[in-house]
């Protein structure tokens, strides 16, 4: 998949796409350089145990970053994913602790995620409200509901199949990371190879053009926010599974980490630019940096500062792309 | 100078608008306008800024719905709720502001909203057939004499003239009954303009009706079979470019002369 996508990009010999590729390769180079430096300087970095830890830790925010990639490509934003993650975690913990079967609880949580996404999408596409405002409102609403449902406390549950799944590995890779990988593969397929995915780019490029070309902008927008909601719910389930309890504060602020990872990976808040490969690299970079600096006994805040600085630097460099002509 | 087009009185119009009115708030954009276009005919729609040309074009193309009045296609009453409805009926539009997706490449723009899918299972999974679309786009651009560096070039890297050509090519490519071109020669150089006018004649010869909206009277007189003049949202005349002069047209547009068509 990755090779195929890279090929599709290099085939275009021109301007913007080539710069996109340079930026992605630059990101990859930074990741490799950091990995080499940390392997030499930080004992315990280049161990199987640590690689597994990184893989496990990046999965939750990584899935949210994939969700943001969809939304950002349509020139939208979804600030509610962190809160939705928290709500989903509480719902599944409550459901399981009240004796719901695991598949039923999972279906309930996925339905809730899609439902929230459809509400976001409806308010944005049908009522023409700005995505930032709609999802900011939803961020507050969902966090409040989560605290009320969870009574402001951790919710214990007992479901060995769920917690074991999150703790175990398959073929040497943590199951949680494999879920993240699978999400990336499906997302890359949808975004880059299907007609529906192309419509997402078209809407982000020029919504009015897309509408006039006969694209069902409303249905596509609804789909995008529903996907975002579903992925946030999935991330919530994984985090609750990993922590073996529901936490009403889980996911607070994750939406910003997810957006940062997607933007580091080349997604543009103006729409129509972004890729799953790029987002994956963005997620890996943030994770490796935090982990390496932590092993070197830096204050955890140093990683945040560097991440913020890199984000600004990348967006600044991105402006070197061929400047846009007047909007068509 | 005031006349009915000779070919057009005998047959039924392909598209006929009757007494169409449209208001935006208190602004009267169109008032009881009749408009008709016949198969294979190039009708120019002219008028000063705010005369209602674009509003009429949007109503015919389904982008706006009239407050009152009716539309009939091949004699049957139609009611377009959206551009998609009009497209299904075979009406395609090139818009004044181009309506391309600047971040997508040339092939993607030519096929926007009409993507080809892979045959078989992959098609069922909504997978695009990029090679087929690229090849077909290549062929069509060659046929239309439109040169771009690469079919994979993003549209925002093209010149204004190239972009207009792509927009026109897309309209021509998909229009099966009626093609509406809103200022297709605006911002084009001499050579590109000639190319667009040549495209317009080519489609009309295939039997497609062309509604050609333009400020540029020389272009209008060069290509149109019939000219409809709007002023202040009303139809004020109809001209035969083979006998009328540009002065006649300007008089009608500015209200210096009045007539009934």
PDB file of C-alpha atoms in Angstrom, chain A residues 122-313:
ATOM      1  CA  UNK A 122     -25.417  17.202  10.170  1.00  0.00           C
ATOM      2  CA  UNK A 123     -24.832  20.453  12.015  1.00  0.00           C
ATOM      3  CA  UNK A 124     -21.878  21.209   9.735  1.00  0.00           C
ATOM      4  CA  UNK A 125     -23.323  20.179   6.368  1.00  0.00           C
ATOM      5  CA  UNK A 126     -27.058  20.742   6.783  1.00  0.00           C
ATOM      6  CA  UNK A 127     -27.077  23.675   9.189  1.00  0.00           C
ATOM      7  CA  UNK A 128     -23.864  25.118   7.683  1.00  0.00           C
ATOM      8  CA  UNK A 129     -22.258  25.758  11.063  1.00  0.00           C
ATOM      9  CA  UNK A 130     -18.445  26.035  11.264  1.00  0.00           C
ATOM     10  CA  UNK A 131     -16.804  22.680  12.115  1.00  0.00           C
ATOM     11  CA  UNK A 132     -14.598  24.334  14.735  1.00  0.00           C
ATOM     12  CA  UNK A 133     -17.615  25.637  16.687  1.00  0.00           C
ATOM     13  CA  UNK A 134     -19.770  22.526  16.319  1.00  0.00           C
ATOM     14  CA  UNK A 135     -17.061  20.153  17.493  1.00  0.00           C
ATOM     15  CA  UNK A 136     -15.861  22.550  20.219  1.00  0.00           C
ATOM     16  CA  UNK A 137     -19.404  22.530  21.575  1.00  0.00           C
ATOM     17  CA  UNK A 138     -19.485  18.759  21.277  1.00  0.00           C
ATOM     18  CA  UNK A 139     -16.156  18.537  23.128  1.00  0.00           C
ATOM     19  CA  UNK A 140     -17.774  20.174  26.143  1.00  0.00           C
ATOM     20  CA  UNK A 141     -21.059  18.288  25.902  1.00  0.00           C
ATOM     21  CA  UNK A 142     -19.438  14.876  25.654  1.00  0.00           C
ATOM     22  CA  UNK A 143     -16.929  15.495  28.453  1.00  0.00           C
ATOM     23  CA  UNK A 144     -19.749  16.631  30.709  1.00  0.00           C
ATOM     24  CA  UNK A 145     -21.821  13.547  29.851  1.00  0.00           C
ATOM     25  CA  UNK A 146     -18.786  11.339  30.462  1.00  0.00           C
ATOM     26  CA  UNK A 147     -18.254  12.802  33.950  1.00  0.00           C
ATOM     27  CA  UNK A 148     -21.948  12.367  34.780  1.00  0.00           C
ATOM     28  CA  UNK A 149     -22.110   8.786  33.473  1.00  0.00           C
ATOM     29  CA  UNK A 150     -18.910   7.877  35.283  1.00  0.00           C
ATOM     30  CA  UNK A 151     -19.947   9.807  38.375  1.00  0.00           C
ATOM     31  CA  UNK A 152     -16.587  11.549  38.106  1.00  0.00           C
ATOM     32  CA  UNK A 153     -14.776   8.360  38.983  1.00  0.00           C
ATOM     33  CA  UNK A 154     -12.933   5.460  37.400  1.00  0.00           C
ATOM     34  CA  UNK A 155     -15.224   2.652  36.329  1.00  0.00           C
ATOM     35  CA  UNK A 156     -13.933  -0.826  36.981  1.00  0.00           C
ATOM     36  CA  UNK A 157     -15.072  -3.727  34.806  1.00  0.00           C
ATOM     37  CA  UNK A 158     -14.208  -7.348  34.389  1.00  0.00           C
ATOM     38  CA  UNK A 159     -13.705  -8.601  30.863  1.00  0.00           C
ATOM     39  CA  UNK A 160     -10.608 -10.766  30.497  1.00  0.00           C
ATOM     40  CA  UNK A 161     -11.107 -11.137  26.761  1.00  0.00           C
ATOM     41  CA  UNK A 162     -10.922  -7.351  26.293  1.00  0.00           C
ATOM     42  CA  UNK A 163      -8.057  -6.658  28.683  1.00  0.00           C
ATOM     43  CA  UNK A 164      -6.080  -9.682  27.472  1.00  0.00           C
ATOM     44  CA  UNK A 165      -6.517  -8.581  23.873  1.00  0.00           C
ATOM     45  CA  UNK A 166      -5.042  -5.200  24.749  1.00  0.00           C
ATOM     46  CA  UNK A 167      -2.180  -6.689  26.764  1.00  0.00           C
ATOM     47  CA  UNK A 168      -1.193  -9.379  24.273  1.00  0.00           C
ATOM     48  CA  UNK A 169       0.778  -9.400  21.055  1.00  0.00           C
ATOM     49  CA  UNK A 170       0.430 -11.265  17.784  1.00  0.00           C
ATOM     50  CA  UNK A 171       3.520 -12.132  15.743  1.00  0.00           C
ATOM     51  CA  UNK A 172       5.567  -9.961  18.086  1.00  0.00           C
ATOM     52  CA  UNK A 173       3.439  -6.866  17.601  1.00  0.00           C
ATOM     53  CA  UNK A 174       1.048  -5.561  20.253  1.00  0.00           C
ATOM     54  CA  UNK A 175      -2.567  -6.194  19.283  1.00  0.00           C
ATOM     55  CA  UNK A 176      -3.433  -2.552  19.904  1.00  0.00           C
ATOM     56  CA  UNK A 177      -0.781  -1.497  17.421  1.00  0.00           C
ATOM     57  CA  UNK A 178      -2.106  -4.012  14.894  1.00  0.00           C
ATOM     58  CA  UNK A 179      -5.546  -2.424  15.226  1.00  0.00           C
ATOM     59  CA  UNK A 180      -3.930   0.966  14.521  1.00  0.00           C
ATOM     60  CA  UNK A 181      -2.149  -0.488  11.475  1.00  0.00           C
ATOM     61  CA  UNK A 182      -5.368  -2.006  10.184  1.00  0.00           C
ATOM     62  CA  UNK A 183      -7.131   1.347  10.633  1.00  0.00           C
ATOM     63  CA  UNK A 184      -4.323   3.008   8.661  1.00  0.00           C
ATOM     64  CA  UNK A 185      -4.558   0.495   5.818  1.00  0.00           C
ATOM     65  CA  UNK A 186      -8.331   0.784   5.482  1.00  0.00           C
ATOM     66  CA  UNK A 187      -8.150   4.576   5.762  1.00  0.00           C
ATOM     67  CA  UNK A 188      -5.433   4.801   3.105  1.00  0.00           C
ATOM     68  CA  UNK A 189      -7.503   2.595   0.828  1.00  0.00           C
ATOM     69  CA  UNK A 190     -10.609   4.728   1.257  1.00  0.00           C
ATOM     70  CA  UNK A 191      -8.854   8.096   1.007  1.00  0.00           C
ATOM     71  CA  UNK A 192      -6.464   7.441  -1.827  1.00  0.00           C
ATOM     72  CA  UNK A 193      -7.985   4.715  -3.953  1.00  0.00           C
ATOM     73  CA  UNK A 194     -11.765   5.102  -3.831  1.00  0.00           C
ATOM     74  CA  UNK A 195     -14.198   7.511  -5.394  1.00  0.00           C
ATOM     75  CA  UNK A 196     -15.574   8.456  -1.981  1.00  0.00           C
ATOM     76  CA  UNK A 197     -12.040   9.375  -0.901  1.00  0.00           C
ATOM     77  CA  UNK A 198     -11.517  11.531  -3.970  1.00  0.00           C
ATOM     78  CA  UNK A 199     -14.757  13.362  -3.152  1.00  0.00           C
ATOM     79  CA  UNK A 200     -13.309  14.188   0.277  1.00  0.00           C
ATOM     80  CA  UNK A 201     -10.301  15.830  -1.391  1.00  0.00           C
ATOM     81  CA  UNK A 202     -12.559  17.591  -3.899  1.00  0.00           C
ATOM     82  CA  UNK A 203     -14.727  19.040  -1.127  1.00  0.00           C
ATOM     83  CA  UNK A 204     -11.629  20.222   0.739  1.00  0.00           C
ATOM     84  CA  UNK A 205     -10.265  21.765  -2.444  1.00  0.00           C
ATOM     85  CA  UNK A 206     -13.375  23.736  -3.396  1.00  0.00           C
ATOM     86  CA  UNK A 207     -16.698  22.783  -1.872  1.00  0.00           C
ATOM     87  CA  UNK A 208     -18.748  24.765  -4.384  1.00  0.00           C
ATOM     88  CA  UNK A 209     -16.954  23.151  -7.323  1.00  0.00           C
ATOM     89  CA  UNK A 210     -17.588  19.753  -5.816  1.00  0.00           C
ATOM     90  CA  UNK A 211     -21.273  20.532  -5.409  1.00  0.00           C
ATOM     91  CA  UNK A 212     -21.549  21.785  -8.956  1.00  0.00           C
ATOM     92  CA  UNK A 213     -19.777  18.699 -10.250  1.00  0.00           C
ATOM     93  CA  UNK A 214     -22.688  16.722  -8.847  1.00  0.00           C
ATOM     94  CA  UNK A 215     -20.875  15.396  -5.786  1.00  0.00           C
ATOM     95  CA  UNK A 216     -23.190  14.833  -2.842  1.00  0.00           C
ATOM     96  CA  UNK A 217     -21.334  17.147  -0.466  1.00  0.00           C
ATOM     97  CA  UNK A 218     -23.729  16.561   2.420  1.00  0.00           C
ATOM     98  CA  UNK A 219     -23.489  12.773   2.311  1.00  0.00           C
ATOM     99  CA  UNK A 220     -19.707  12.905   1.996  1.00  0.00           C
ATOM    100  CA  UNK A 221     -19.398  15.332   4.919  1.00  0.00           C
ATOM    101  CA  UNK A 222     -21.656  13.132   7.039  1.00  0.00           C
ATOM    102  CA  UNK A 223     -19.531  10.120   6.143  1.00  0.00           C
ATOM    103  CA  UNK A 224     -16.327  11.900   7.139  1.00  0.00           C
ATOM    104  CA  UNK A 225     -17.582  12.923  10.578  1.00  0.00           C
ATOM    105  CA  UNK A 226     -19.166   9.502  11.116  1.00  0.00           C
ATOM    106  CA  UNK A 227     -15.795   7.890  10.347  1.00  0.00           C
ATOM    107  CA  UNK A 228     -14.150  10.303  12.799  1.00  0.00           C
ATOM    108  CA  UNK A 229     -16.711   9.407  15.467  1.00  0.00           C
ATOM    109  CA  UNK A 230     -16.332   5.686  14.894  1.00  0.00           C
ATOM    110  CA  UNK A 231     -12.539   5.885  15.106  1.00  0.00           C
ATOM    111  CA  UNK A 232     -12.694   7.990  18.292  1.00  0.00           C
ATOM    112  CA  UNK A 233     -14.983   5.355  19.842  1.00  0.00           C
ATOM    113  CA  UNK A 234     -12.587   2.608  18.774  1.00  0.00           C
ATOM    114  CA  UNK A 235      -9.689   4.524  20.336  1.00  0.00           C
ATOM    115  CA  UNK A 236     -11.733   4.844  23.538  1.00  0.00           C
ATOM    116  CA  UNK A 237     -12.320   1.100  23.661  1.00  0.00           C
ATOM    117  CA  UNK A 238      -8.609   0.398  23.160  1.00  0.00           C
ATOM    118  CA  UNK A 239      -7.546   2.830  25.881  1.00  0.00           C
ATOM    119  CA  UNK A 240     -10.099   1.423  28.323  1.00  0.00           C
ATOM    120  CA  UNK A 241      -8.903  -2.069  27.439  1.00  0.00           C
ATOM    121  CA  UNK A 242      -5.256  -1.115  27.959  1.00  0.00           C
ATOM    122  CA  UNK A 243      -5.937   0.542  31.318  1.00  0.00           C
ATOM    123  CA  UNK A 244      -8.404  -2.199  32.355  1.00  0.00           C
ATOM    124  CA  UNK A 245     -10.794   0.482  33.627  1.00  0.00           C
ATOM    125  CA  UNK A 246     -12.881   3.360  32.333  1.00  0.00           C
ATOM    126  CA  UNK A 247     -11.530   6.828  33.108  1.00  0.00           C
ATOM    127  CA  UNK A 248     -13.829   9.857  32.709  1.00  0.00           C
ATOM    128  CA  UNK A 249     -10.796  12.084  32.113  1.00  0.00           C
ATOM    129  CA  UNK A 250      -9.338   9.822  29.423  1.00  0.00           C
ATOM    130  CA  UNK A 251      -8.536  11.548  26.156  1.00  0.00           C
ATOM    131  CA  UNK A 252      -8.517  15.087  27.504  1.00  0.00           C
ATOM    132  CA  UNK A 253      -6.470  17.151  25.067  1.00  0.00           C
ATOM    133  CA  UNK A 254      -5.846  14.202  22.746  1.00  0.00           C
ATOM    134  CA  UNK A 255      -7.643  15.999  19.918  1.00  0.00           C
ATOM    135  CA  UNK A 256      -4.814  18.531  19.778  1.00  0.00           C
ATOM    136  CA  UNK A 257      -2.121  15.822  19.732  1.00  0.00           C
ATOM    137  CA  UNK A 258      -4.013  14.087  16.930  1.00  0.00           C
ATOM    138  CA  UNK A 259      -4.351  17.280  14.890  1.00  0.00           C
ATOM    139  CA  UNK A 260      -0.658  18.056  15.447  1.00  0.00           C
ATOM    140  CA  UNK A 261       0.364  14.599  14.209  1.00  0.00           C
ATOM    141  CA  UNK A 262      -1.804  14.910  11.096  1.00  0.00           C
ATOM    142  CA  UNK A 263      -0.437  18.373  10.306  1.00  0.00           C
ATOM    143  CA  UNK A 264       3.165  17.221  10.887  1.00  0.00           C
ATOM    144  CA  UNK A 265       2.324  14.511   8.371  1.00  0.00           C
ATOM    145  CA  UNK A 266       1.365  17.074   5.751  1.00  0.00           C
ATOM    146  CA  UNK A 267      -2.366  17.586   6.270  1.00  0.00           C
ATOM    147  CA  UNK A 268      -3.415  21.180   5.600  1.00  0.00           C
ATOM    148  CA  UNK A 269      -6.146  22.850   7.627  1.00  0.00           C
ATOM    149  CA  UNK A 270      -7.146  24.573   4.368  1.00  0.00           C
ATOM    150  CA  UNK A 271      -8.165  21.185   3.052  1.00  0.00           C
ATOM    151  CA  UNK A 272      -7.384  18.837   0.178  1.00  0.00           C
ATOM    152  CA  UNK A 273      -3.945  17.929   1.454  1.00  0.00           C
ATOM    153  CA  UNK A 274      -2.932  15.089   3.692  1.00  0.00           C
ATOM    154  CA  UNK A 275      -2.209  11.390   3.558  1.00  0.00           C
ATOM    155  CA  UNK A 276      -2.371   8.417   5.862  1.00  0.00           C
ATOM    156  CA  UNK A 277       1.311   7.651   5.277  1.00  0.00           C
ATOM    157  CA  UNK A 278       2.160  11.196   6.351  1.00  0.00           C
ATOM    158  CA  UNK A 279      -0.092  11.031   9.403  1.00  0.00           C
ATOM    159  CA  UNK A 280       1.451   7.694  10.399  1.00  0.00           C
ATOM    160  CA  UNK A 281       4.918   9.240  10.211  1.00  0.00           C
ATOM    161  CA  UNK A 282       3.703  12.236  12.231  1.00  0.00           C
ATOM    162  CA  UNK A 283       2.395   9.901  14.947  1.00  0.00           C
ATOM    163  CA  UNK A 284       5.639   7.916  15.000  1.00  0.00           C
ATOM    164  CA  UNK A 285       7.751  11.080  15.239  1.00  0.00           C
ATOM    165  CA  UNK A 286       5.828  12.463  18.207  1.00  0.00           C
ATOM    166  CA  UNK A 287       5.948   9.105  19.975  1.00  0.00           C
ATOM    167  CA  UNK A 288       9.665   8.475  19.426  1.00  0.00           C
ATOM    168  CA  UNK A 289      10.597  11.971  20.506  1.00  0.00           C
ATOM    169  CA  UNK A 290       8.624  11.729  23.734  1.00  0.00           C
ATOM    170  CA  UNK A 291       9.943   8.242  24.476  1.00  0.00           C
ATOM    171  CA  UNK A 292      13.595   8.991  23.724  1.00  0.00           C
ATOM    172  CA  UNK A 293      13.662  12.191  25.746  1.00  0.00           C
ATOM    173  CA  UNK A 294      11.934  10.396  28.594  1.00  0.00           C
ATOM    174  CA  UNK A 295      14.577   7.652  28.591  1.00  0.00           C
ATOM    175  CA  UNK A 296      17.242  10.376  28.642  1.00  0.00           C
ATOM    176  CA  UNK A 297      15.593  11.701  31.809  1.00  0.00           C
ATOM    177  CA  UNK A 298      14.468  14.950  30.279  1.00  0.00           C
ATOM    178  CA  UNK A 299      11.502  16.694  31.799  1.00  0.00           C
ATOM    179  CA  UNK A 300       8.451  15.371  29.863  1.00  0.00           C
ATOM    180  CA  UNK A 301       7.555  18.966  29.060  1.00  0.00           C
ATOM    181  CA  UNK A 302      10.677  19.233  26.891  1.00  0.00           C
ATOM    182  CA  UNK A 303       9.101  16.801  24.432  1.00  0.00           C
ATOM    183  CA  UNK A 304       5.982  18.953  24.290  1.00  0.00           C
ATOM    184  CA  UNK A 305       8.018  22.068  23.623  1.00  0.00           C
ATOM    185  CA  UNK A 306       9.953  20.370  20.823  1.00  0.00           C
ATOM    186  CA  UNK A 307       6.784  18.940  19.337  1.00  0.00           C
ATOM    187  CA  UNK A 308       5.201  22.382  19.251  1.00  0.00           C
ATOM    188  CA  UNK A 309       8.278  23.949  17.704  1.00  0.00           C
ATOM    189  CA  UNK A 310       8.515  21.217  15.047  1.00  0.00           C
ATOM    190  CA  UNK A 311       4.850  21.704  14.189  1.00  0.00           C
ATOM    191  CA  UNK A 312       5.355  25.407  13.556  1.00  0.00           C
ATOM    192  CA  UNK A 313       8.572  24.758  11.624  1.00  0.00           C
TER     193      UNK A 313
END
